[in-house]
mmCIF file of C-alpha atoms in Angstrom:
data_model
loop_
_atom_site.group_PDB
_atom_site.id
_atom_site.type_symbol
_atom_site.label_atom_id
_atom_site.label_comp_id
_atom_site.label_asym_id
_atom_site.label_seq_id
_atom_site.Cartn_x
_atom_site.Cartn_y
_atom_site.Cartn_z
ATOM 1 C CA UNK P 1 0.000 0.000 0.000
ATOM 2 C CA UNK P 2 1.497 3.352 -0.931
ATOM 3 C CA UNK P 3 2.551 5.650 1.877
ATOM 4 C CA UNK P 4 0.375 8.440 0.493
ATOM 5 C CA UNK P 5 -2.772 6.317 0.579
ATOM 6 C CA UNK P 6 -2.065 4.649 3.927
ATOM 7 C CA UNK P 7 -2.473 7.738 6.187
ATOM 8 C CA UNK P 8 -5.733 8.621 4.448
ATOM 9 C CA UNK P 9 -7.014 5.100 5.006
ATOM 10 C CA UNK P 10 -5.983 5.150 8.644
ATOM 11 C CA UNK P 11 -7.981 8.312 9.233
ATOM 12 C CA UNK P 12 -11.058 6.950 7.499
ATOM 13 C CA UNK P 13 -11.113 3.401 8.834
ATOM 14 C CA UNK P 14 -12.159 2.403 12.313
ATOM 15 C CA UNK P 15 -9.975 0.103 14.376
ATOM 16 C CA UNK P 16 -12.002 -2.980 13.451
ATOM 17 C CA UNK P 17 -11.770 -2.207 9.751
ATOM 18 C CA UNK P 18 -8.032 -1.529 10.065
ATOM 19 C CA UNK P 19 -7.510 -4.937 11.660
ATOM 20 C CA UNK P 20 -9.533 -6.531 8.861
ATOM 21 C CA UNK P 21 -7.377 -4.769 6.245
ATOM 22 C CA UNK P 22 -4.212 -5.981 8.016
ATOM 23 C CA UNK P 23 -5.483 -9.561 8.039
ATOM 24 C CA UNK P 24 -6.478 -9.411 4.369
ATOM 25 C CA UNK P 25 -3.073 -7.934 3.527
ATOM 26 C CA UNK P 26 -1.491 -11.026 5.042
ATOM 27 C CA UNK P 27 -0.259 -9.710 8.365
ATOM 28 C CA UNK P 28 -0.312 -12.548 10.865
ATOM 29 C CA UNK P 29 0.514 -12.774 14.525
ATOM 30 C CA UNK P 30 4.229 -12.763 13.714
ATOM 31 C CA UNK P 31 4.262 -9.167 12.474
ATOM 32 C CA UNK P 32 2.080 -6.507 10.978
ATOM 33 C CA UNK P 33 3.309 -3.818 8.594
ATOM 34 C CA UNK P 34 4.687 -0.836 10.574
ATOM 35 C CA UNK P 35 4.375 -2.916 13.739
ATOM 36 C CA UNK P 36 7.904 -4.297 13.786
ATOM 37 C CA UNK P 37 9.890 -3.376 16.881
ATOM 38 C CA UNK P 38 12.881 -1.303 15.786
ATOM 39 C CA UNK P 39 13.656 0.025 19.253
ATOM 40 C CA UNK P 40 14.337 3.667 19.940
ATOM 41 C CA UNK P 41 17.365 3.955 17.674
ATOM 42 C CA UNK P 42 18.536 2.577 14.364
ATOM 43 C CA UNK P 43 15.302 1.601 12.621
ATOM 44 C CA UNK P 44 16.375 -2.055 12.390
ATOM 45 C CA UNK P 45 14.105 -4.970 13.347
ATOM 46 C CA UNK P 46 14.612 -6.367 16.841
ATOM 47 C CA UNK P 47 17.564 -4.062 17.534
ATOM 48 C CA UNK P 48 19.681 -5.682 14.838
ATOM 49 C CA UNK P 49 19.686 -9.173 16.332
ATOM 50 C CA UNK P 50 19.628 -12.209 14.052
ATOM 51 C CA UNK P 51 16.183 -13.735 14.501
ATOM 52 C CA UNK P 52 17.261 -17.017 12.851
ATOM 53 C CA UNK P 53 20.091 -17.471 15.381
ATOM 54 C CA UNK P 54 17.556 -17.885 18.192
ATOM 55 C CA UNK P 55 16.469 -21.083 16.452
ATOM 56 C CA UNK P 56 19.809 -22.344 15.113
ATOM 57 C CA UNK P 57 22.196 -21.258 17.899
ATOM 58 C CA UNK P 58 19.739 -21.115 20.815
ATOM 59 C CA UNK P 59 20.976 -17.665 21.820
ATOM 60 C CA UNK P 60 20.896 -13.979 20.951
ATOM 61 C CA UNK P 61 23.415 -13.144 18.215
ATOM 62 C CA UNK P 62 23.917 -9.646 16.845
ATOM 63 C CA UNK P 63 23.353 -9.422 13.095
ATOM 64 C CA UNK P 64 25.452 -7.513 10.592
ATOM 65 C CA UNK P 65 24.547 -4.795 8.104
ATOM 66 C CA UNK P 66 26.398 -6.941 5.570
ATOM 67 C CA UNK P 67 23.545 -9.454 5.688
ATOM 68 C CA UNK P 68 20.374 -7.362 5.547
ATOM 69 C CA UNK P 69 16.946 -8.196 4.185
ATOM 70 C CA UNK P 70 14.028 -5.789 3.970
ATOM 71 C CA UNK P 71 10.743 -7.348 5.118
ATOM 72 C CA UNK P 72 7.521 -5.568 6.103
ATOM 73 C CA UNK P 73 9.197 -2.256 5.340
ATOM 74 C CA UNK P 74 11.920 -2.871 7.925
ATOM 75 C CA UNK P 75 15.541 -3.999 7.565
ATOM 76 C CA UNK P 76 16.460 -7.243 9.356
ATOM 77 C CA UNK P 77 20.107 -8.064 10.101
ATOM 78 C CA UNK P 78 21.642 -11.542 10.150
ATOM 79 C CA UNK P 79 24.946 -12.978 11.355
ATOM 80 C CA UNK P 80 25.537 -14.903 8.132
ATOM 81 C CA UNK P 81 24.450 -15.245 4.514
ATOM 82 C CA UNK P 82 22.955 -18.646 5.402
ATOM 83 C CA UNK P 83 20.730 -17.119 8.112
ATOM 84 C CA UNK P 84 19.695 -14.328 5.746
ATOM 85 C CA UNK P 85 18.678 -16.899 3.123
ATOM 86 C CA UNK P 86 16.818 -19.021 5.679
ATOM 87 C CA UNK P 87 14.800 -15.961 6.733
ATOM 88 C CA UNK P 88 14.169 -14.896 3.148
ATOM 89 C CA UNK P 89 12.689 -18.317 2.362
ATOM 90 C CA UNK P 90 10.414 -18.446 5.459
ATOM 91 C CA UNK P 91 10.217 -15.075 7.250
ATOM 92 C CA UNK P 92 7.065 -15.876 9.226
ATOM 93 C CA UNK P 93 8.717 -19.023 10.614
ATOM 94 C CA UNK P 94 11.634 -17.040 12.064
ATOM 95 C CA UNK P 95 10.130 -13.644 12.856
ATOM 96 C CA UNK P 96 9.371 -13.048 16.526
ATOM 97 C CA UNK P 97 5.760 -13.008 17.558
ATOM 98 C CA UNK P 98 4.002 -9.655 18.024
ATOM 99 C CA UNK P 99 6.472 -7.806 15.816
ATOM 100 C CA UNK P 100 9.280 -8.386 18.305
ATOM 101 C CA UNK P 101 7.590 -6.348 21.008
ATOM 102 C CA UNK P 102 7.587 -7.696 24.559
ATOM 103 C CA UNK P 103 5.212 -10.672 24.536
ATOM 104 C CA UNK P 104 4.494 -10.225 28.246
ATOM 105 C CA UNK P 105 3.231 -6.696 27.679
ATOM 106 C CA UNK P 106 1.019 -7.800 24.780
ATOM 107 C CA UNK P 107 -0.642 -10.286 27.184
ATOM 108 C CA UNK P 108 -1.944 -7.273 29.123
ATOM 109 C CA UNK P 109 -2.990 -5.433 25.969
ATOM 110 C CA UNK P 110 -0.092 -2.997 26.042
ATOM 111 C CA UNK P 111 3.250 -2.705 24.331
ATOM 112 C CA UNK P 112 6.776 -1.740 25.238
ATOM 113 C CA UNK P 113 9.663 -1.192 22.857
ATOM 114 C CA UNK P 114 12.085 -2.388 25.528
ATOM 115 C CA UNK P 115 13.119 -6.004 25.091
ATOM 116 C CA UNK P 116 16.256 -7.739 26.271
ATOM 117 C CA UNK P 117 17.645 -9.793 23.370
ATOM 118 C CA UNK P 118 18.816 -12.363 25.947
ATOM 119 C CA UNK P 119 15.246 -12.669 27.315
ATOM 120 C CA UNK P 120 13.577 -14.931 24.788
ATOM 121 C CA UNK P 121 11.655 -18.169 24.657
ATOM 122 C CA UNK P 122 10.888 -20.485 21.781
ATOM 123 C CA UNK P 123 7.549 -22.130 22.493
ATOM 124 C CA UNK P 124 5.928 -24.503 19.997
ATOM 125 C CA UNK P 125 8.389 -23.370 17.326
ATOM 126 C CA UNK P 126 7.652 -19.655 17.764
ATOM 127 C CA UNK P 127 9.982 -16.959 19.083
ATOM 128 C CA UNK P 128 8.840 -14.668 21.893
ATOM 129 C CA UNK P 129 10.927 -11.693 23.049
ATOM 130 C CA UNK P 130 10.495 -10.320 26.581
ATOM 131 C CA UNK P 131 11.883 -7.285 28.410
ATOM 132 C CA UNK P 132 13.906 -9.261 30.983
ATOM 133 C CA UNK P 133 15.028 -12.811 31.726
ATOM 134 C CA UNK P 134 12.899 -13.324 34.867
ATOM 135 C CA UNK P 135 9.757 -12.282 33.008
ATOM 136 C CA UNK P 136 10.698 -14.555 30.090
ATOM 137 C CA UNK P 137 10.781 -17.494 32.503
ATOM 138 C CA UNK P 138 7.410 -16.453 33.945
ATOM 139 C CA UNK P 139 5.925 -15.995 30.467
ATOM 140 C CA UNK P 140 7.044 -19.517 29.501
ATOM 141 C CA UNK P 141 5.852 -21.045 32.791
ATOM 142 C CA UNK P 142 2.352 -19.713 32.051
ATOM 143 C CA UNK P 143 2.475 -20.049 28.260
ATOM 144 C CA UNK P 144 -0.819 -21.957 28.063
ATOM 145 C CA UNK P 145 -2.602 -18.889 29.478
ATOM 146 C CA UNK P 146 -0.346 -16.115 28.176
ATOM 147 C CA UNK P 147 -0.099 -16.992 24.496
ATOM 148 C CA UNK P 148 -3.864 -17.135 23.775
ATOM 149 C CA UNK P 149 -4.319 -13.797 25.608
ATOM 150 C CA UNK P 150 -1.476 -12.180 23.690
ATOM 151 C CA UNK P 151 -2.717 -13.618 20.372
ATOM 152 C CA UNK P 152 -6.165 -12.164 21.084
ATOM 153 C CA UNK P 153 -4.731 -8.756 22.070
ATOM 154 C CA UNK P 154 -2.195 -8.408 19.256
ATOM 155 C CA UNK P 155 -4.540 -7.192 16.480
ATOM 156 C CA UNK P 156 -5.726 -4.289 18.647
ATOM 157 C CA UNK P 157 -2.202 -3.519 19.891
ATOM 158 C CA UNK P 158 -0.887 -3.594 16.298
ATOM 159 C CA UNK P 159 -3.708 -1.309 15.133
ATOM 160 C CA UNK P 160 -2.863 1.142 17.933
ATOM 161 C CA UNK P 161 0.810 1.058 16.897
ATOM 162 C CA UNK P 162 -0.277 1.892 13.329
ATOM 163 C CA UNK P 163 -2.407 4.789 14.518
ATOM 164 C CA UNK P 164 0.329 6.111 16.851
ATOM 165 C CA UNK P 165 2.784 5.978 13.947
ATOM 166 C CA UNK P 166 0.755 8.628 12.098
ATOM 167 C CA UNK P 167 -0.027 10.934 15.032
#
């Protein structure tokens, strides 16, 4: 959707209609356009960390500008060409849930940009980023309750992020 049309649509559509447009456009629970966490500085997805490394290395690994891929209007950095190619072939598989925002905050219907790259959990093959290690453990310990709540809240949170982006 062109950037000139998008603000006009945001003003004219209600939140429910905006969510419907996002779903039709193919935005899933992994990320929604303009709802990718780029932190306060840099404009890079998940603070420049390699999202594939969470799955392959089991830890947070800083990506490199050398291996960058633009997805959902946001650059993503990777530690290697192989990780970049893996992401390019299946971005939804590797992208963190809720656009890389703190999954624990999404449970409560809110959002925080602050995440600790070391505070992550992979649950049922999906990556969740959290703002600190203790809360990541708590999120995982209560995953059966937390994930359905966060999944239900994410469309509204993402819509609010879209609206805030243009105000």
